[in-house]
Coordinates of C-alpha atoms and ligand atoms in Angstrom, one line a residue:
X1 CA 0.8 -14.0 -23.6
X2 CA 2.8 -16.9 -22.9
X3 CA -0.7 -18.3 -21.9
X4 CA -1.8 -17.6 -25.5
X5 CA 1.0 -19.1 -27.0
X6 CA 1.1 -22.4 -25.0
X7 CA -2.8 -22.9 -26.1
X8 CA -2.2 -21.9 -29.7
X9 CA 1.0 -24.4 -29.9
X10 CA -1.5 -27.3 -28.3
X11 CA -4.1 -26.5 -30.8
X12 CA -2.6 -28.7 -33.9
X13 CA -1.7 -31.3 -31.6
X14 CA -5.7 -31.5 -30.1
X15 CA -6.8 -31.8 -33.7
X16 CA -4.2 -34.7 -34.1
X17 CA -5.2 -36.5 -31.0
X18 CA -9.0 -36.4 -31.4
X19 CA -10.5 -39.7 -31.1
X20 CA -7.1 -41.3 -30.5
X21 CA -6.6 -43.7 -27.8
X22 CA -3.7 -42.8 -25.4
X23 CA -2.5 -45.9 -22.6
X24 CA -1.0 -44.4 -19.9
X25 CA 1.6 -46.3 -17.4
X26 CA 0.9 -44.4 -13.8
X27 CA 3.5 -44.7 -11.3
X28 CA 5.9 -43.6 -9.0
X29 CA 6.1 -40.0 -7.6
X30 CA 2.8 -39.4 -9.6
X31 CA 0.7 -41.7 -7.9
X32 CA 2.7 -40.8 -4.1
X33 CA 2.9 -37.1 -4.2
X34 CA -0.8 -35.4 -3.2
X35 CA -0.2 -32.5 -5.0
X36 CA 1.4 -34.2 -8.5
X37 CA -1.6 -36.7 -8.0
X38 CA -4.2 -34.1 -8.5
X39 CA -2.3 -32.9 -11.6
X40 CA -2.1 -36.1 -13.0
X41 CA -6.3 -36.4 -12.5
X42 CA -6.7 -33.2 -13.7
X43 CA -4.3 -33.9 -17.0
X44 CA -6.4 -37.2 -17.6
X45 CA -9.6 -35.6 -17.4
X46 CA -8.3 -32.9 -19.8
X47 CA -7.5 -35.7 -22.4
X48 CA -10.9 -37.2 -22.1
X49 CA -12.4 -33.6 -23.0
X50 CA -10.5 -32.9 -25.4
X51 CA -11.7 -36.0 -27.3
X52 CA -8.8 -38.5 -26.7
X53 CA -9.3 -41.6 -25.5
X54 CA -7.1 -42.3 -22.2
X55 CA -6.8 -45.4 -20.8
X56 CA -4.6 -45.9 -17.3
X57 CA -2.8 -48.8 -16.3
X58 CA -1.1 -48.9 -12.5
X59 CA 1.2 -50.8 -10.7
X60 CA 1.7 -50.0 -6.9
X61 CA 5.0 -52.1 -6.0
X62 CA 5.9 -49.8 -2.9
X63 CA 1.8 -50.3 -1.3
X64 CA 2.3 -53.9 -1.6
X65 CA 5.7 -53.6 0.0
X66 CA 3.8 -51.5 2.8
X67 CA 1.4 -53.8 3.6
X68 CA 3.2 -56.9 3.0
X69 CA 5.2 -55.0 6.1
X70 CA 2.2 -54.7 8.2
X71 CA 1.4 -58.2 8.0
X72 CA 4.8 -59.3 9.1
X73 CA 5.2 -61.1 5.7
X74 CA 8.9 -61.8 4.2
X75 CA 9.4 -59.0 0.6
X76 CA 11.6 -60.2 -1.5
X77 CA 12.7 -59.4 -4.8
X78 CA 14.7 -61.2 -7.4
X79 CA 16.1 -59.6 -10.6
X80 CA 13.9 -56.8 -10.0
X81 CA 10.6 -58.9 -10.1
X82 CA 8.6 -59.7 -6.7
X83 CA 9.3 -63.1 -5.3
X84 CA 5.3 -63.9 -5.0
X85 CA 4.0 -67.0 -2.8
X86 CA 0.5 -67.6 -2.4
X87 CA 0.3 -64.9 0.6
X88 CA 2.1 -62.4 -1.7
X89 CA -0.3 -62.7 -4.5
X90 CA -3.3 -62.7 -2.3
X91 CA -1.8 -59.6 -0.7
X92 CA -1.1 -57.9 -3.9
X93 CA -4.1 -58.3 -5.6
X94 CA -6.0 -56.9 -2.2
X95 CA -3.8 -53.8 -2.2
X96 CA -3.7 -53.0 -6.2
X97 CA -7.4 -54.0 -6.8
X98 CA -9.2 -52.9 -3.5
X99 CA -6.9 -50.0 -2.7
X100 CA -4.8 -48.5 -5.2
X101 CA -7.3 -49.2 -8.2
X102 CA -10.3 -47.4 -5.9
X103 CA -7.7 -44.6 -5.1
X104 CA -7.0 -44.0 -8.5
X105 CA -11.0 -44.6 -9.7
X106 CA -11.8 -42.1 -6.8
X107 CA -9.1 -39.0 -7.9
X108 CA -10.3 -38.9 -11.5
X109 CA -14.1 -39.3 -10.5
X110 CA -13.2 -36.1 -8.3
X111 CA -11.5 -34.0 -11.2
X112 CA -15.1 -34.3 -13.5
X113 CA -15.0 -37.1 -15.3
X114 CA -16.1 -41.0 -14.3
X115 CA -13.5 -43.7 -13.7
X116 CA -14.2 -47.1 -13.9
X117 CA -11.6 -49.4 -12.2
X118 CA -11.0 -53.1 -13.3
X119 CA -8.3 -55.9 -13.4
X120 CA -7.2 -58.7 -15.5
X121 CA -9.9 -60.5 -14.4
X122 CA -12.7 -58.7 -15.4
X123 CA -14.5 -59.2 -18.8
X124 CA -11.4 -61.6 -19.3
X125 CA -9.7 -58.5 -20.3
X126 CA -6.1 -60.6 -19.7
X127 CA -5.0 -64.3 -19.1
X128 CA -1.5 -64.7 -17.4
X129 CA 0.7 -67.4 -17.0
X130 CA 4.0 -67.8 -14.6
X131 CA 7.2 -66.4 -15.7
X132 CA 10.3 -67.9 -14.1
X133 CA 12.7 -64.7 -13.3
X134 CA 15.5 -64.2 -16.4
X135 CA 17.7 -66.4 -14.4
X136 CA 15.5 -69.4 -14.7
X137 CA 14.4 -69.0 -11.1
X138 CA 11.0 -70.0 -9.7
X139 CA 9.9 -66.9 -8.1
X140 CA 6.1 -68.2 -7.6
X141 CA 3.2 -66.2 -8.9
X142 CA 4.6 -63.7 -11.2
X143 CA 2.9 -63.7 -14.7
X144 CA 3.3 -63.0 -18.3
X145 CA 0.4 -62.1 -20.1
X146 CA -0.4 -64.3 -23.1
X147 CA -3.5 -63.3 -24.2
X148 CA -5.7 -59.9 -24.3
X149 CA -9.0 -59.0 -24.5
X150 CA -9.6 -55.2 -24.9
X151 CA -13.8 -55.7 -25.7
X152 CA -14.1 -54.9 -22.3
X153 CA -12.2 -51.9 -22.4
X154 CA -13.7 -50.6 -25.5
X155 CA -17.1 -50.7 -24.0
X156 CA -16.3 -49.1 -20.7
X157 CA -14.4 -46.3 -22.4
X158 CA -17.3 -45.0 -24.7
X159 CA -18.7 -43.2 -21.1
X160 CA -15.7 -43.7 -19.1
X161 CA -12.1 -43.6 -17.9
X162 CA -11.0 -47.0 -17.6
X163 CA -8.3 -48.0 -14.7
X164 CA -6.5 -51.0 -14.6
X165 CA -4.9 -52.8 -12.1
X166 CA -2.0 -55.2 -13.4
X167 CA -3.2 -58.4 -11.6
X168 CA -4.9 -61.4 -13.6
X169 CA -5.2 -64.9 -13.4
X170 CA -4.4 -68.2 -15.6
X171 CA -6.9 -70.7 -16.7
X172 CA -6.9 -72.9 -14.2
X173 CA -7.7 -69.6 -11.3
X174 CA -4.5 -68.6 -10.0
X175 CA -4.1 -64.9 -9.8
X176 CA -0.9 -63.1 -10.5
X177 CA 1.5 -60.6 -10.1
X178 CA 1.9 -58.9 -13.4
X179 CA 4.3 -55.9 -14.3
X180 CA 2.7 -52.8 -14.9
X181 CA 4.7 -51.9 -17.9
X182 CA 4.2 -55.2 -19.7
X183 CA 0.3 -55.0 -18.8
X184 CA 0.5 -51.1 -20.6
X185 CA 2.5 -52.7 -23.6
X186 CA 0.2 -55.5 -24.3
X187 CA -2.9 -53.2 -23.8
X188 CA -1.4 -50.6 -26.2
X189 CA -1.1 -53.1 -28.5
X190 CA -4.8 -54.8 -28.7
X191 CA -6.3 -51.7 -28.5
X192 CA -3.6 -50.4 -31.7
X193 CA -3.4 -47.3 -29.5
X194 CA -2.2 -44.4 -31.0
X195 CA 0.2 -43.5 -28.0
X196 CA 2.0 -45.2 -25.1
X197 CA 3.5 -43.2 -22.1
X198 CA 4.8 -43.8 -19.1
X199 CA 4.9 -41.7 -16.1
X200 CA 8.0 -42.6 -14.1
X201 CA 10.8 -41.2 -11.8
X202 CA 13.7 -40.4 -14.0
X203 CA 13.7 -37.7 -16.9
X204 CA 13.2 -40.2 -19.4
X205 CA 15.4 -42.9 -20.9
X206 CA 18.6 -41.7 -20.2
X207 CA 22.2 -42.1 -22.2
X208 CA 24.0 -42.4 -18.6
X209 CA 21.8 -43.5 -15.8
X210 CA 23.9 -41.6 -13.7
X211 CA 23.6 -38.3 -15.8
X212 CA 19.7 -36.7 -15.2
X213 CA 20.5 -34.2 -18.0
X214 CA 21.5 -37.0 -20.8
X215 CA 18.0 -37.6 -21.7
X216 CA 17.5 -39.1 -25.4
X217 CA 14.9 -37.5 -26.9
X218 CA 14.1 -39.3 -29.3
X219 CA 14.8 -42.8 -30.5
X220 CA 13.6 -45.3 -33.2
X221 CA 12.3 -48.5 -31.9
X222 CA 15.3 -50.3 -33.7
X223 CA 18.0 -48.3 -31.8
X224 CA 15.9 -49.1 -28.3
X225 CA 16.1 -53.0 -29.5
X226 CA 20.1 -52.5 -29.8
X227 CA 20.4 -51.0 -26.4
X228 CA 18.2 -53.6 -24.6
X229 CA 19.8 -56.6 -26.3
X230 CA 23.6 -55.7 -25.7
X231 CA 23.6 -52.1 -24.7
X232 CA 24.8 -51.1 -28.3
X233 CA 24.2 -47.4 -29.8
X234 CA 22.8 -44.7 -28.0
X235 CA 22.9 -45.6 -24.3
X236 CA 25.0 -47.4 -21.4
X237 CA 23.4 -50.9 -20.8
X238 CA 19.8 -50.7 -20.2
X239 CA 18.8 -51.9 -16.6
X240 CA 16.8 -52.5 -13.5
X241 CA 13.2 -51.1 -14.1
X242 CA 13.8 -49.3 -17.3
X243 CA 14.1 -52.7 -19.3
X244 CA 10.8 -53.8 -19.0
X245 CA 9.7 -50.0 -20.1
X246 CA 11.5 -50.5 -23.1
X247 CA 10.9 -53.7 -24.0
X248 CA 7.3 -52.8 -24.0
X249 CA 7.6 -49.7 -26.0
X250 CA 9.4 -51.6 -28.5
X251 CA 6.9 -54.6 -28.6
X252 CA 4.2 -51.9 -28.8
X253 CA 5.6 -50.1 -31.8
X254 CA 6.2 -53.2 -33.2
X255 CA 2.3 -53.8 -32.8
X256 CA 1.2 -50.8 -34.3
X257 CA 1.3 -48.1 -31.9
X258 CA 2.0 -45.1 -33.2
X259 CA 4.4 -43.5 -30.6
X260 CA 5.8 -44.4 -27.1
X261 CA 7.0 -41.7 -24.4
X262 CA 9.0 -42.2 -21.3
X263 CA 8.0 -38.9 -19.0
X264 CA 9.4 -37.8 -15.6
X265 CA 6.0 -38.1 -13.4
X266 CA 8.2 -35.9 -10.9
X267 CA 7.5 -32.8 -13.0
X268 CA 3.7 -31.0 -12.7
X269 CA 1.8 -31.8 -15.3
X270 CA 4.6 -33.4 -18.0
X271 CA 1.9 -35.9 -19.5
X272 CA 0.5 -32.6 -20.8
X273 CA 4.1 -31.0 -21.4
X274 CA 4.9 -33.9 -23.7
X275 CA 1.9 -34.9 -25.3
X276 CA 0.9 -30.8 -26.1
X277 CA 4.0 -29.0 -26.6
X278 CA 6.6 -28.8 -29.6
X279 CA 9.7 -29.5 -27.0
X280 CA 8.2 -32.4 -25.4
X281 CA 9.4 -33.6 -21.9
X282 CA 11.2 -36.9 -22.3
X283 CA 11.8 -39.7 -24.8
X284 CA 9.7 -40.3 -27.9
X285 CA 10.1 -43.3 -29.2
X286 CA 8.6 -44.2 -33.1
X287 CA 9.3 -46.7 -35.7
X288 CA 11.5 -44.1 -37.5
X289 CA 12.6 -40.8 -37.1
X290 CA 10.0 -37.9 -37.8
X291 CA 9.2 -34.1 -37.4
X292 CA 5.6 -34.6 -35.6
X293 CA 5.5 -35.6 -32.0
Ligands
LIG1 P1 8.7 -47.4 -12.5 O1 8.0 -47.2 -10.8 O2 8.1 -46.1 -12.8 O3 8.3 -48.3 -13.3 P2 11.4 -48.3 -12.3 O4 12.2 -48.1 -10.9 O5 10.9 -49.5 -12.5 O6 9.9 -47.0 -12.4 O7 12.7 -47.8 -13.3 C1 13.3 -46.5 -13.5 C2 14.7 -47.1 -13.4 O8 15.4 -47.5 -14.2 C3 15.2 -45.9 -12.6 O9 15.1 -45.4 -11.6 C4 16.7 -46.3 -13.4 O10 17.2 -46.6 -11.6 C5 16.5 -47.2 -14.1 N1 17.4 -47.7 -15.7 C6 18.2 -47.9 -15.7 N2 19.2 -47.7 -17.0 C7 18.5 -46.7 -17.1 C8 18.6 -45.8 -18.3 N3 19.2 -46.1 -19.1 N4 17.9 -44.4 -17.9 C9 16.9 -44.3 -17.1 N5 16.8 -45.0 -16.2 C10 17.2 -46.1 -16.0
LIG2 MG1 8.7 -50.7 -12.8

């Protein structure tokens, strides 16, 4: 009976989401654990089957580090950003576009819906420029996104599931390593997506980062902004990899995305649970408090 109840609970959400775009930032355990990878692919394919338009954006930090080490190249981070000289960005591009991206495409293909992989260069999806570390230090070819042109995504999404690797080039043709959270946010905004979902390795946005039970299940973009700016309000100061995620959520909501979600990718099917059940699973961020998910 529980199965029937779950299906019935999902129905109004399926109706609400039909024809709408959801941008999913894919990362962490959901991208490395074999079982979770299969679950993720099934979830994404199911979203497409029920008439949603899923767009996947991924990074691949651990894989880049792995290949850097195999090539005996130094690995260095400043303010959580990878110091990227010419050799580093070359490896990052090869690994993200040639390996990680194609592995995800294959995974989704195998589960019954054809996917197409692309990077920021394809169809001029995004143009980047050099971004210094927050401390001002030059960290090389680490880019921010200046312009997004989603025309290519709209074409591909008519028949395929787009899978985007977060690298892109500037006007002169130099390639940059781009934070995948920022890329996902910029794409969601430009597509006027209904939802932006981050799959990550924490239970959600935590009131106290050392307490996994302290998930903030719902917040407004203004509350998130106050916390990111000064650590005021609902959360302890936001640090590390949660900062670009929350910033992307704020920018997305201000840019017209209806909801942003931060979801525990370590839990099987967390994507479906967050989207299609009343209780949800992680943190839901919207323009204002609401009763609907
Ligand atoms: P991803 O690979 O999904 O981008 P990151 O490691 O970059 O994940 O970002 C998530 C990390 O952010 C968490 O593991 C945690 O260490 C850190 N963090 C800092 N502040 C918070 C917070 N308030 N709530 C949750 N995580 C936080
Ligand atoms: Mg991160």
